[in-house]
Every structure is written in C-alpha cells, then in structure tokens.
C-alpha cells in the first residue's frame, strides 16, 4: 500500500494521457462522445475517493476500466436507455483486460459497424439486437413481430453474409484483428508495434494445430526464417495456452503473462516444471557467443533431459513480461528498445534493457544482475 502514497505514482495515474484514454473508453461504452468528458471526470473522482481499495497498483488500468463501466452504466440507466456496449460484451474472458484491449475492442466494434452497414436493414437490426444488445431470440421476435424461427433464420443468414464480408471486402482489417483466420503458413499483418524498433507492426503466422504460432518484424527480422518469438502447438501446454486464441494482442498478452510466471518465477524457486512432461528442469542462463553484449544473446533456457523439450526467453522477452513494462506498453502503443548497456547496482554488475516511447520521453529501464539474471530494479525513465 505504500506505493499508493507516492505522489509520483498518483500523478502518473491521474495524468492527462490517462484522462484522454478514459474519455475514449467512456465514449465507447455509452456511444455518447459528448458525455464522455464528464463521465471520465466522474470516474476519476470515484477512483480517487476509493484509492485505498486498490490493493495492487499494477492492476490499476483494469480497476479504472471497471469503475468507468459502472459510472457509464449508472448514467445510461438514469437516462432510461440501454448501453451501446452491453455488460456481457464489455466484460472479457481474457486473462488480461486493460485499456488497450478496451480500445481495440472499440475499433473492432467500428469495423463490425462498417460491415453491418453493408447489410440490408432488416438483417442488420436482427444481428444488432442479438449480438450487440445481447437479446434472446424470443425477445427479438417479440420486438419485431416475427416468429422465433424467422428470427433464427435471419440471424443465421446474417452471420453468413457478415462472414463473407469480413473475408472479402474487409478481409485485411478483419485479419489484423484476428477476426478471420488466414490460411496456414501465411504471414498476416497485426496492429501491434514491434517493441524493438518501434517502426513496424508485427506479422503473425498461425499454423493449424499442431503447428507453430510465430511473430516477426519486417524490419528487425530481415531473414525470412528469423522470428521475434514462436510457440509450438505440438506441445500440449501451448495448445492449452494459445489454441483457442486468435487476436494478436491476446496471444501476446497470454504469452507474456506465462513468460513472467515461468521464467521470473522459476528464478526464485529451484527450477521449473517441463512444459511438456512436467518433470523438474533447472533454469539455465544462456549467452549466445556471436552477439555477446546484446540482450537478445542473453536469456534463460529450460531444457528437459527427459523429453528433450526446450523453452527459452531472451532478456528482452523477460523485460517485456514484467508487469511494470506491460503497463508501460499498454500506455504507449509504440516504443523502441535502446542498445543494452552495463551498469553497477549496489556493487553488482547489471545489464540494463531500456524501452523508450516513440512519441514522448517516457521510458522504462529493467536492470538484470549480470550473473544470475535476477531483476535488480525496474525504473521509470524520463529521458
Ligand atoms: Zn522491429
Ligand atoms: Zn520434459
């Protein structure tokens, strides 16, 4: 709780940047951009009054989004209307719900709006009532004076047409949201910026199970065979973690959450369970010889002597999995990684991995102990 008394933290929480994101979120939830400013203000006041209820500062974005939803819901109820984004639709089952995900969903709804606008009015009405307002078939039938069979028929036809639109006219955008699958082996664009160069958005390839899910940057991975990260679905553990997930941001959020638990957690215990056979495996530090001194050449490796499974994570990957850095990333969609540098931290040699926002001077530095790769410190940087 001491962190919450820190003036700097409170200043960053209630920053203008955070306010603007909250205004956009309120506009999305209510569908009323004109009221969003006031609702964001009300959300901040409520958050401020109840700050002591926030036990974990790293969960702040999620907590604030939940308050915003309640404030918007009350406002809509006062006006005797229905929410544009219903509770069911705005509460995600993803492990990680943050403002970035909320905003992407807003863009997704915009895309669906455009697709819906291409449908005949009567089909559109039925789809909106079913999937946006979340009404049961019987209620829709009641409202439109149709039989439930007729409603089911329209919904089914509407879904077919919608799917066709999303795979033809709107295919590229729908693909970038993970809304429609690309054929196996095809690299498709995403809306996620490369965290190394900050200049390109990543490409994603998602082979059918038991293939590989891989991410690459067109700028950093010039060799077509090199990738930023890859996950083999032949390993049942990764099938469970990622098998049903299609949205690129959700894939990245899940893998970063897992990497943090597995590698950072493994360093504080005696080792990790093998992801494939669950036998205990030691976590070993690796250094790739040719690039010594670069963070991608340092990392942790869990290599199972029994089944042969190997999983590894570079220092850059370990930095990005830190909750503090993930929060920084959700606040700054574009950032780049600086060249690694060595420093000393309380008498220990440390490797520093640094991220800087592309559009302002905000940044994060993660200090790793050079010998053990334990994290010594995570600091907010401003230049
Ligand atoms: Zn890049
Ligand atoms: Zn094993």
mmCIF file of C-alpha atoms and ligand atoms in Angstrom:
data_model
loop_
_atom_site.group_PDB
_atom_site.id
_atom_site.type_symbol
_atom_site.label_atom_id
_atom_site.label_comp_id
_atom_site.label_asym_id
_atom_site.label_seq_id
_atom_site.Cartn_x
_atom_site.Cartn_y
_atom_site.Cartn_z
ATOM 1 C CA UNK A 1 0.000 0.000 0.000
ATOM 2 C CA UNK A 2 2.936 2.319 0.484
ATOM 3 C CA UNK A 3 3.226 2.742 -3.271
ATOM 4 C CA UNK A 4 -0.184 4.414 -3.338
ATOM 5 C CA UNK A 5 1.029 7.206 -1.097
ATOM 6 C CA UNK A 6 3.720 8.007 -3.579
ATOM 7 C CA UNK A 7 2.963 11.386 -5.158
ATOM 8 C CA UNK A 8 4.699 10.461 -8.398
ATOM 9 C CA UNK A 9 2.546 7.376 -8.854
ATOM 10 C CA UNK A 10 -0.653 9.296 -8.221
ATOM 11 C CA UNK A 11 0.459 11.981 -10.645
ATOM 12 C CA UNK A 12 1.041 9.400 -13.366
ATOM 13 C CA UNK A 13 -2.265 7.664 -12.642
ATOM 14 C CA UNK A 14 -4.252 10.868 -12.936
ATOM 15 C CA UNK A 15 -2.291 12.223 -15.889
ATOM 16 C CA UNK A 16 -3.758 13.974 -18.921
ATOM 17 C CA UNK A 17 -2.764 10.975 -21.026
ATOM 18 C CA UNK A 18 -4.737 8.636 -18.768
ATOM 19 C CA UNK A 19 -7.679 11.042 -18.829
ATOM 20 C CA UNK A 20 -7.839 11.059 -22.625
ATOM 21 C CA UNK A 21 -7.865 7.277 -22.771
ATOM 22 C CA UNK A 22 -10.640 7.214 -20.212
ATOM 23 C CA UNK A 23 -12.683 9.707 -22.252
ATOM 24 C CA UNK A 24 -12.388 7.413 -25.289
ATOM 25 C CA UNK A 25 -13.380 4.398 -23.204
ATOM 26 C CA UNK A 26 -16.483 6.155 -21.828
ATOM 27 C CA UNK A 27 -17.437 7.233 -25.353
ATOM 28 C CA UNK A 28 -17.210 3.622 -26.500
ATOM 29 C CA UNK A 29 -19.218 2.218 -23.605
ATOM 30 C CA UNK A 30 -22.054 4.727 -23.851
ATOM 31 C CA UNK A 31 -21.898 5.565 -27.550
ATOM 32 C CA UNK A 32 -22.172 9.239 -26.485
ATOM 33 C CA UNK A 33 -18.912 11.105 -27.181
ATOM 34 C CA UNK A 34 -20.436 14.367 -25.895
ATOM 35 C CA UNK A 35 -20.984 12.945 -22.429
ATOM 36 C CA UNK A 36 -17.652 11.124 -22.253
ATOM 37 C CA UNK A 37 -15.679 14.034 -20.778
ATOM 38 C CA UNK A 38 -17.996 14.332 -17.782
ATOM 39 C CA UNK A 39 -18.124 10.576 -17.299
ATOM 40 C CA UNK A 40 -14.326 10.324 -17.335
ATOM 41 C CA UNK A 41 -14.200 13.080 -14.721
ATOM 42 C CA UNK A 42 -16.719 11.235 -12.568
ATOM 43 C CA UNK A 43 -14.687 8.029 -12.938
ATOM 44 C CA UNK A 44 -11.522 9.776 -11.774
ATOM 45 C CA UNK A 45 -13.285 11.270 -8.758
ATOM 46 C CA UNK A 46 -14.682 7.902 -7.810
ATOM 47 C CA UNK A 47 -11.279 6.250 -8.277
ATOM 48 C CA UNK A 48 -9.666 8.961 -6.170
ATOM 49 C CA UNK A 49 -12.192 8.529 -3.358
ATOM 50 C CA UNK A 50 -11.695 4.765 -3.289
ATOM 51 C CA UNK A 51 -7.979 4.606 -3.968
ATOM 52 C CA UNK A 52 -7.438 2.727 -0.716
ATOM 53 C CA UNK A 53 -9.476 -0.177 -2.119
ATOM 54 C CA UNK A 54 -6.917 -0.765 -4.854
ATOM 55 C CA UNK A 55 -4.650 -3.380 -3.314
ATOM 56 C CA UNK A 56 -2.344 -3.943 -6.290
ATOM 57 C CA UNK A 57 -1.193 -0.810 -8.166
ATOM 58 C CA UNK A 58 -0.251 -2.883 -11.237
ATOM 59 C CA UNK A 59 -3.951 -3.723 -11.645
ATOM 60 C CA UNK A 60 -4.865 -0.061 -11.840
ATOM 61 C CA UNK A 61 -5.928 0.062 -15.506
ATOM 62 C CA UNK A 62 -8.286 -2.857 -15.076
ATOM 63 C CA UNK A 63 -9.674 -1.360 -11.870
ATOM 64 C CA UNK A 64 -10.196 2.041 -13.514
ATOM 65 C CA UNK A 65 -11.935 0.441 -16.527
ATOM 66 C CA UNK A 66 -14.284 -1.398 -14.156
ATOM 67 C CA UNK A 67 -15.153 1.867 -12.381
ATOM 68 C CA UNK A 68 -15.723 3.553 -15.751
ATOM 69 C CA UNK A 69 -18.131 0.788 -16.745
ATOM 70 C CA UNK A 70 -20.108 1.261 -13.520
ATOM 71 C CA UNK A 71 -20.210 5.039 -13.891
ATOM 72 C CA UNK A 72 -21.383 4.715 -17.509
ATOM 73 C CA UNK A 73 -23.950 2.078 -16.617
ATOM 74 C CA UNK A 74 -25.454 4.324 -13.924
ATOM 75 C CA UNK A 75 -25.520 7.279 -16.316
ATOM 76 C CA UNK A 76 -27.249 5.258 -19.014
ATOM 77 C CA UNK A 77 -29.772 3.890 -16.517
ATOM 78 C CA UNK A 78 -30.564 7.413 -15.317
ATOM 79 C CA UNK A 79 -31.400 8.303 -18.893
ATOM 80 C CA UNK A 80 -33.594 5.226 -19.223
ATOM 81 C CA UNK A 81 -31.618 3.847 -22.145
ATOM 82 C CA UNK A 82 -29.675 0.741 -22.915
ATOM 83 C CA UNK A 83 -25.911 0.515 -23.030
ATOM 84 C CA UNK A 84 -24.464 0.532 -26.518
ATOM 85 C CA UNK A 85 -21.881 -1.980 -25.391
ATOM 86 C CA UNK A 86 -23.691 -4.387 -23.113
ATOM 87 C CA UNK A 87 -22.139 -5.669 -19.924
ATOM 88 C CA UNK A 88 -21.723 -9.111 -21.388
ATOM 89 C CA UNK A 89 -19.873 -7.765 -24.407
ATOM 90 C CA UNK A 90 -17.619 -5.434 -22.452
ATOM 91 C CA UNK A 91 -16.550 -7.978 -19.858
ATOM 92 C CA UNK A 92 -13.881 -10.043 -21.457
ATOM 93 C CA UNK A 93 -12.906 -13.576 -20.560
ATOM 94 C CA UNK A 94 -9.299 -12.796 -21.453
ATOM 95 C CA UNK A 95 -6.812 -13.124 -18.644
ATOM 96 C CA UNK A 96 -5.606 -9.620 -19.256
ATOM 97 C CA UNK A 97 -8.097 -6.810 -19.591
ATOM 98 C CA UNK A 98 -6.556 -3.406 -19.911
ATOM 99 C CA UNK A 99 -7.365 -0.149 -21.563
ATOM 100 C CA UNK A 100 -5.518 -1.107 -24.700
ATOM 101 C CA UNK A 101 -7.743 -4.127 -25.087
ATOM 102 C CA UNK A 102 -10.795 -1.931 -24.454
ATOM 103 C CA UNK A 103 -9.721 0.485 -27.147
ATOM 104 C CA UNK A 104 -9.002 -2.260 -29.608
ATOM 105 C CA UNK A 105 -12.457 -3.659 -28.954
ATOM 106 C CA UNK A 106 -13.782 -0.184 -29.718
ATOM 107 C CA UNK A 107 -12.030 -0.301 -33.080
ATOM 108 C CA UNK A 108 -13.337 -3.799 -33.601
ATOM 109 C CA UNK A 109 -16.881 -2.604 -32.979
ATOM 110 C CA UNK A 110 -16.253 0.151 -35.513
ATOM 111 C CA UNK A 111 -15.192 -2.460 -38.065
ATOM 112 C CA UNK A 112 -18.281 -4.552 -37.326
ATOM 113 C CA UNK A 113 -20.368 -1.399 -37.659
ATOM 114 C CA UNK A 114 -18.994 -0.872 -41.141
ATOM 115 C CA UNK A 115 -19.667 -4.483 -42.040
ATOM 116 C CA UNK A 116 -23.173 -4.274 -40.581
ATOM 117 C CA UNK A 117 -23.837 -1.097 -42.552
ATOM 118 C CA UNK A 118 -23.340 -3.116 -45.734
ATOM 119 C CA UNK A 119 -26.182 -5.457 -44.801
ATOM 120 C CA UNK A 120 -29.870 -4.959 -45.598
ATOM 121 C CA UNK A 121 -31.590 -3.060 -42.765
ATOM 122 C CA UNK A 122 -33.739 -5.958 -41.568
ATOM 123 C CA UNK A 123 -30.751 -8.312 -41.315
ATOM 124 C CA UNK A 124 -28.719 -5.661 -39.542
ATOM 125 C CA UNK A 125 -31.440 -4.995 -36.963
ATOM 126 C CA UNK A 126 -31.645 -8.632 -36.014
ATOM 127 C CA UNK A 127 -27.862 -9.029 -35.697
ATOM 128 C CA UNK A 128 -27.520 -5.902 -33.564
ATOM 129 C CA UNK A 129 -30.300 -6.967 -31.243
ATOM 130 C CA UNK A 130 -28.788 -10.404 -30.893
ATOM 131 C CA UNK A 131 -25.046 -9.694 -30.663
ATOM 132 C CA UNK A 132 -24.732 -6.083 -29.558
ATOM 133 C CA UNK A 133 -27.728 -5.815 -27.233
ATOM 134 C CA UNK A 134 -27.426 -9.495 -26.325
ATOM 135 C CA UNK A 135 -31.184 -10.134 -26.511
ATOM 136 C CA UNK A 136 -32.532 -13.697 -26.632
ATOM 137 C CA UNK A 137 -34.274 -14.868 -29.822
ATOM 138 C CA UNK A 138 -37.713 -14.731 -28.183
ATOM 139 C CA UNK A 139 -37.290 -11.091 -27.152
ATOM 140 C CA UNK A 140 -36.197 -10.121 -30.655
ATOM 141 C CA UNK A 141 -39.154 -11.970 -32.136
ATOM 142 C CA UNK A 142 -41.421 -10.047 -29.773
ATOM 143 C CA UNK A 143 -39.950 -6.692 -30.680
ATOM 144 C CA UNK A 144 -40.073 -7.267 -34.425
ATOM 145 C CA UNK A 145 -43.382 -9.126 -34.510
ATOM 146 C CA UNK A 146 -41.763 -12.222 -36.023
ATOM 147 C CA UNK A 147 -41.748 -15.886 -35.081
ATOM 148 C CA UNK A 148 -38.636 -17.154 -33.272
ATOM 149 C CA UNK A 149 -37.982 -19.426 -36.260
ATOM 150 C CA UNK A 150 -37.921 -16.427 -38.567
ATOM 151 C CA UNK A 151 -35.520 -14.656 -36.191
ATOM 152 C CA UNK A 152 -33.201 -17.689 -36.082
ATOM 153 C CA UNK A 153 -33.261 -17.849 -39.869
ATOM 154 C CA UNK A 154 -32.374 -14.160 -40.233
ATOM 155 C CA UNK A 155 -29.572 -14.431 -37.695
ATOM 156 C CA UNK A 156 -28.107 -17.429 -39.432
ATOM 157 C CA UNK A 157 -28.305 -15.769 -42.876
ATOM 158 C CA UNK A 158 -26.926 -12.528 -41.445
ATOM 159 C CA UNK A 159 -23.941 -14.313 -39.944
ATOM 160 C CA UNK A 160 -23.184 -15.946 -43.278
ATOM 161 C CA UNK A 161 -23.252 -12.610 -45.103
ATOM 162 C CA UNK A 162 -21.220 -10.924 -42.372
ATOM 163 C CA UNK A 163 -18.600 -13.653 -42.520
ATOM 164 C CA UNK A 164 -18.416 -13.276 -46.301
ATOM 165 C CA UNK A 165 -17.892 -9.504 -45.987
ATOM 166 C CA UNK A 166 -15.189 -9.952 -43.393
ATOM 167 C CA UNK A 167 -13.362 -12.416 -45.610
ATOM 168 C CA UNK A 168 -13.695 -10.334 -48.806
ATOM 169 C CA UNK A 169 -14.110 -6.523 -48.757
ATOM 170 C CA UNK A 170 -12.935 -6.069 -45.166
ATOM 171 C CA UNK A 171 -10.574 -9.012 -45.159
ATOM 172 C CA UNK A 172 -7.304 -7.270 -44.382
ATOM 173 C CA UNK A 173 -8.649 -5.302 -41.430
ATOM 174 C CA UNK A 174 -10.575 -8.261 -40.089
ATOM 175 C CA UNK A 175 -7.395 -10.333 -40.327
ATOM 176 C CA UNK A 176 -5.382 -7.758 -38.383
ATOM 177 C CA UNK A 177 -7.888 -8.093 -35.544
ATOM 178 C CA UNK A 178 -7.690 -11.873 -35.669
ATOM 179 C CA UNK A 179 -11.378 -11.853 -36.575
ATOM 180 C CA UNK A 180 -10.926 -14.171 -39.522
ATOM 181 C CA UNK A 181 -8.186 -16.726 -39.795
ATOM 182 C CA UNK A 182 -5.563 -16.524 -42.504
ATOM 183 C CA UNK A 183 -4.634 -19.704 -44.354
ATOM 184 C CA UNK A 184 -1.928 -21.692 -42.568
ATOM 185 C CA UNK A 185 1.632 -20.632 -43.371
ATOM 186 C CA UNK A 186 0.597 -17.120 -44.351
ATOM 187 C CA UNK A 187 2.101 -14.141 -42.528
ATOM 188 C CA UNK A 188 -0.656 -11.664 -41.825
ATOM 189 C CA UNK A 189 -0.391 -8.076 -40.567
ATOM 190 C CA UNK A 190 -1.258 -7.137 -36.993
ATOM 191 C CA UNK A 191 -1.786 -3.767 -35.324
ATOM 192 C CA UNK A 192 0.897 -4.477 -32.726
ATOM 193 C CA UNK A 193 4.094 -2.414 -32.993
ATOM 194 C CA UNK A 194 7.491 -4.070 -32.783
ATOM 195 C CA UNK A 195 8.907 -3.313 -29.315
ATOM 196 C CA UNK A 196 12.475 -3.412 -30.614
ATOM 197 C CA UNK A 197 12.460 -0.913 -33.491
ATOM 198 C CA UNK A 198 9.105 0.794 -32.879
ATOM 199 C CA UNK A 199 8.914 1.391 -36.630
ATOM 200 C CA UNK A 200 6.961 -1.570 -37.979
ATOM 201 C CA UNK A 201 3.927 -3.536 -36.919
ATOM 202 C CA UNK A 202 4.469 -7.244 -36.357
ATOM 203 C CA UNK A 203 3.436 -10.048 -38.672
ATOM 204 C CA UNK A 204 1.761 -13.119 -37.251
ATOM 205 C CA UNK A 205 1.685 -16.639 -38.612
ATOM 206 C CA UNK A 206 -0.660 -19.089 -37.016
ATOM 207 C CA UNK A 207 -0.402 -22.584 -38.410
ATOM 208 C CA UNK A 208 -3.173 -25.039 -37.665
ATOM 209 C CA UNK A 209 -2.503 -27.222 -34.631
ATOM 210 C CA UNK A 210 -0.003 -28.834 -34.074
ATOM 211 C CA UNK A 211 1.934 -26.158 -35.975
ATOM 212 C CA UNK A 212 3.652 -23.034 -34.782
ATOM 213 C CA UNK A 213 2.454 -19.566 -33.797
ATOM 214 C CA UNK A 214 5.165 -17.079 -34.708
ATOM 215 C CA UNK A 215 5.639 -13.317 -34.693
ATOM 216 C CA UNK A 216 8.176 -11.448 -36.796
ATOM 217 C CA UNK A 217 9.079 -7.850 -37.509
ATOM 218 C CA UNK A 218 9.630 -6.991 -41.186
ATOM 219 C CA UNK A 219 12.395 -4.589 -40.183
ATOM 220 C CA UNK A 220 14.222 -6.421 -37.385
ATOM 221 C CA UNK A 221 13.873 -9.935 -38.820
ATOM 222 C CA UNK A 222 15.267 -9.408 -42.290
ATOM 223 C CA UNK A 223 15.991 -13.084 -42.729
ATOM 224 C CA UNK A 224 12.621 -14.736 -43.515
ATOM 225 C CA UNK A 225 13.469 -17.640 -41.217
ATOM 226 C CA UNK A 226 14.138 -15.474 -38.155
ATOM 227 C CA UNK A 227 11.274 -14.531 -35.854
ATOM 228 C CA UNK A 228 10.665 -12.448 -32.712
ATOM 229 C CA UNK A 229 9.038 -15.328 -30.904
ATOM 230 C CA UNK A 230 7.428 -18.650 -31.635
ATOM 231 C CA UNK A 231 5.276 -21.155 -29.779
ATOM 232 C CA UNK A 232 4.957 -24.775 -30.852
ATOM 233 C CA UNK A 233 1.407 -26.058 -30.598
ATOM 234 C CA UNK A 234 2.752 -29.620 -30.724
ATOM 235 C CA UNK A 235 3.415 -29.044 -27.029
ATOM 236 C CA UNK A 236 0.051 -29.590 -25.283
ATOM 237 C CA UNK A 237 0.898 -26.861 -22.800
ATOM 238 C CA UNK A 238 0.990 -24.214 -25.543
ATOM 239 C CA UNK A 239 -2.106 -25.657 -27.192
ATOM 240 C CA UNK A 240 -3.947 -25.042 -23.926
ATOM 241 C CA UNK A 241 -2.438 -21.577 -23.521
ATOM 242 C CA UNK A 242 -2.976 -20.404 -27.110
ATOM 243 C CA UNK A 243 -5.012 -22.966 -29.015
ATOM 244 C CA UNK A 244 -8.298 -21.060 -28.911
ATOM 245 C CA UNK A 245 -6.822 -17.554 -29.022
ATOM 246 C CA UNK A 246 -6.834 -15.681 -32.319
ATOM 247 C CA UNK A 247 -6.478 -11.963 -31.522
ATOM 248 C CA UNK A 248 -2.820 -10.929 -31.814
ATOM 249 C CA UNK A 249 -2.963 -8.749 -28.675
ATOM 250 C CA UNK A 250 -4.491 -11.640 -26.728
ATOM 251 C CA UNK A 251 -1.776 -14.029 -27.950
ATOM 252 C CA UNK A 252 0.914 -11.575 -26.865
ATOM 253 C CA UNK A 253 -0.756 -10.841 -23.513
ATOM 254 C CA UNK A 254 -1.054 -14.543 -22.724
ATOM 255 C CA UNK A 255 2.495 -15.433 -23.687
ATOM 256 C CA UNK A 256 3.921 -12.501 -21.709
ATOM 257 C CA UNK A 257 1.880 -13.448 -18.665
ATOM 258 C CA UNK A 258 3.118 -17.012 -18.963
ATOM 259 C CA UNK A 259 6.755 -15.959 -19.521
ATOM 260 C CA UNK A 260 6.674 -13.856 -16.361
ATOM 261 C CA UNK A 261 5.264 -16.654 -14.201
ATOM 262 C CA UNK A 262 7.550 -19.272 -15.706
ATOM 263 C CA UNK A 263 10.918 -17.541 -16.002
ATOM 264 C CA UNK A 264 10.797 -14.832 -13.323
ATOM 265 C CA UNK A 265 9.013 -17.276 -11.003
ATOM 266 C CA UNK A 266 11.489 -20.061 -11.844
ATOM 267 C CA UNK A 267 14.438 -17.905 -10.807
ATOM 268 C CA UNK A 268 13.092 -17.570 -7.283
ATOM 269 C CA UNK A 269 12.470 -21.306 -6.883
ATOM 270 C CA UNK A 270 14.679 -24.302 -7.573
ATOM 271 C CA UNK A 271 13.676 -24.663 -11.202
ATOM 272 C CA UNK A 272 10.613 -25.056 -13.376
ATOM 273 C CA UNK A 273 8.380 -27.932 -14.431
ATOM 274 C CA UNK A 274 8.988 -29.032 -18.040
ATOM 275 C CA UNK A 275 6.188 -27.590 -20.186
ATOM 276 C CA UNK A 276 5.754 -30.955 -21.918
ATOM 277 C CA UNK A 277 6.354 -33.715 -19.344
ATOM 278 C CA UNK A 278 6.165 -31.669 -16.101
ATOM 279 C CA UNK A 279 9.387 -33.140 -14.704
ATOM 280 C CA UNK A 280 11.547 -30.604 -12.829
ATOM 281 C CA UNK A 281 14.018 -28.789 -15.077
ATOM 282 C CA UNK A 282 16.764 -26.379 -13.998
ATOM 283 C CA UNK A 283 16.575 -22.864 -15.414
ATOM 284 C CA UNK A 284 19.931 -22.125 -17.032
ATOM 285 C CA UNK A 285 21.370 -18.895 -18.245
ATOM 286 C CA UNK A 286 22.456 -18.870 -21.878
ATOM 287 C CA UNK A 287 24.743 -16.478 -23.745
ATOM 288 C CA UNK A 288 24.910 -16.694 -27.495
ATOM 289 C CA UNK A 289 28.562 -16.215 -28.377
ATOM 290 C CA UNK A 290 28.435 -14.237 -31.586
ATOM 291 C CA UNK A 291 26.401 -11.366 -30.202
ATOM 292 C CA UNK A 292 27.807 -11.158 -26.665
ATOM 293 C CA UNK A 293 26.746 -7.915 -25.052
ATOM 294 C CA UNK A 294 23.367 -7.730 -26.796
ATOM 295 C CA UNK A 295 20.343 -8.599 -24.706
ATOM 296 C CA UNK A 296 18.962 -11.000 -27.278
ATOM 297 C CA UNK A 297 22.076 -13.069 -26.814
ATOM 298 C CA UNK A 298 21.389 -13.421 -23.087
ATOM 299 C CA UNK A 299 18.452 -15.258 -21.682
ATOM 300 C CA UNK A 300 17.103 -18.214 -19.759
ATOM 301 C CA UNK A 301 16.685 -21.728 -21.059
ATOM 302 C CA UNK A 302 14.752 -24.690 -19.666
ATOM 303 C CA UNK A 303 15.981 -27.809 -21.412
ATOM 304 C CA UNK A 304 14.396 -31.092 -20.333
ATOM 305 C CA UNK A 305 16.792 -34.025 -20.112
ATOM 306 C CA UNK A 306 13.886 -36.462 -20.165
ATOM 307 C CA UNK A 307 11.657 -35.485 -23.109
ATOM 308 C CA UNK A 308 14.026 -33.067 -24.852
ATOM 309 C CA UNK A 309 11.626 -30.089 -24.797
ATOM 310 C CA UNK A 310 13.367 -26.715 -24.738
ATOM 311 C CA UNK A 311 11.822 -23.328 -23.993
ATOM 312 C CA UNK A 312 13.794 -20.124 -23.732
ATOM 313 C CA UNK A 313 13.271 -16.426 -23.173
ATOM 314 C CA UNK A 314 15.657 -13.602 -24.039
ATOM 315 C CA UNK A 315 16.381 -10.722 -21.679
ATOM 316 C CA UNK A 316 14.260 -8.502 -23.933
ATOM 317 C CA UNK A 317 11.407 -11.012 -23.662
ATOM 318 C CA UNK A 318 11.809 -11.180 -19.892
ATOM 319 C CA UNK A 319 11.720 -7.375 -19.690
ATOM 320 C CA UNK A 320 8.514 -7.206 -21.730
ATOM 321 C CA UNK A 321 6.860 -9.774 -19.465
ATOM 322 C CA UNK A 322 7.331 -7.599 -16.338
ATOM 323 C CA UNK A 323 4.000 -6.136 -15.114
ATOM 324 C CA UNK A 324 5.564 -2.649 -14.930
ATOM 325 C CA UNK A 325 6.724 -2.856 -18.547
ATOM 326 C CA UNK A 326 3.433 -4.341 -19.724
ATOM 327 C CA UNK A 327 1.670 -1.390 -18.169
ATOM 328 C CA UNK A 328 4.097 0.961 -19.920
ATOM 329 C CA UNK A 329 3.365 -0.861 -23.191
ATOM 330 C CA UNK A 330 -0.391 -0.537 -22.743
ATOM 331 C CA UNK A 331 0.068 3.200 -22.239
ATOM 332 C CA UNK A 332 2.488 3.619 -25.141
ATOM 333 C CA UNK A 333 1.490 1.643 -28.195
ATOM 334 C CA UNK A 334 4.803 2.453 -29.858
ATOM 335 C CA UNK A 335 8.172 2.216 -28.161
ATOM 336 C CA UNK A 336 11.661 1.087 -29.106
ATOM 337 C CA UNK A 337 14.447 -0.700 -27.308
ATOM 338 C CA UNK A 338 17.747 1.120 -26.770
ATOM 339 C CA UNK A 339 21.101 -0.634 -27.181
ATOM 340 C CA UNK A 340 21.879 -2.552 -23.992
ATOM 341 C CA UNK A 341 24.289 -1.101 -21.530
ATOM 342 C CA UNK A 342 26.149 -2.300 -18.485
ATOM 343 C CA UNK A 343 25.984 -0.565 -15.151
ATOM 344 C CA UNK A 344 26.541 -1.223 -11.476
ATOM 345 C CA UNK A 345 23.714 -1.638 -8.997
ATOM 346 C CA UNK A 346 24.685 -1.683 -5.300
ATOM 347 C CA UNK A 347 28.034 -3.165 -6.177
ATOM 348 C CA UNK A 348 26.673 -5.779 -8.631
ATOM 349 C CA UNK A 349 27.287 -5.772 -12.360
ATOM 350 C CA UNK A 350 23.974 -5.211 -14.124
ATOM 351 C CA UNK A 351 22.682 -5.346 -17.705
ATOM 352 C CA UNK A 352 20.131 -2.658 -18.498
ATOM 353 C CA UNK A 353 17.344 -3.225 -21.016
ATOM 354 C CA UNK A 354 15.662 0.093 -21.856
ATOM 355 C CA UNK A 355 12.446 0.976 -23.647
ATOM 356 C CA UNK A 356 11.553 4.477 -24.770
ATOM 357 C CA UNK A 357 8.229 5.705 -26.127
ATOM 358 C CA UNK A 358 8.370 6.830 -29.757
ATOM 359 C CA UNK A 359 6.150 9.887 -29.319
ATOM 360 C CA UNK A 360 7.369 11.260 -25.970
ATOM 361 C CA UNK A 361 10.207 10.874 -23.473
ATOM 362 C CA UNK A 362 8.568 8.246 -21.235
ATOM 363 C CA UNK A 363 10.510 5.053 -20.748
ATOM 364 C CA UNK A 364 11.297 2.018 -18.616
ATOM 365 C CA UNK A 365 14.657 0.532 -17.618
ATOM 366 C CA UNK A 366 14.952 -3.038 -16.369
ATOM 367 C CA UNK A 367 18.172 -3.903 -14.521
ATOM 368 C CA UNK A 368 19.243 -7.557 -14.575
ATOM 369 C CA UNK A 369 22.005 -8.987 -12.391
ATOM 370 C CA UNK A 370 24.721 -9.927 -14.884
ATOM 371 C CA UNK A 371 25.494 -13.234 -13.142
ATOM 372 C CA UNK A 372 22.045 -14.627 -12.243
ATOM 373 C CA UNK A 373 19.681 -12.593 -14.482
ATOM 374 C CA UNK A 374 17.585 -11.778 -11.417
ATOM 375 C CA UNK A 375 15.806 -8.462 -11.827
ATOM 376 C CA UNK A 376 17.507 -5.932 -9.552
ATOM 377 C CA UNK A 377 15.307 -2.976 -10.337
ATOM 378 C CA UNK A 378 12.653 -1.650 -12.715
ATOM 379 C CA UNK A 379 12.708 2.114 -13.042
ATOM 380 C CA UNK A 380 10.629 4.686 -14.862
ATOM 381 C CA UNK A 381 12.847 6.803 -17.080
ATOM 382 C CA UNK A 382 12.031 10.247 -18.417
ATOM 383 C CA UNK A 383 14.780 10.930 -20.930
HETATM 384 ZN ZN1 LIG B 1 11.222 -4.283 -35.345
HETATM 385 ZN ZN1 LIG B 2 10.174 -32.853 -20.370
#
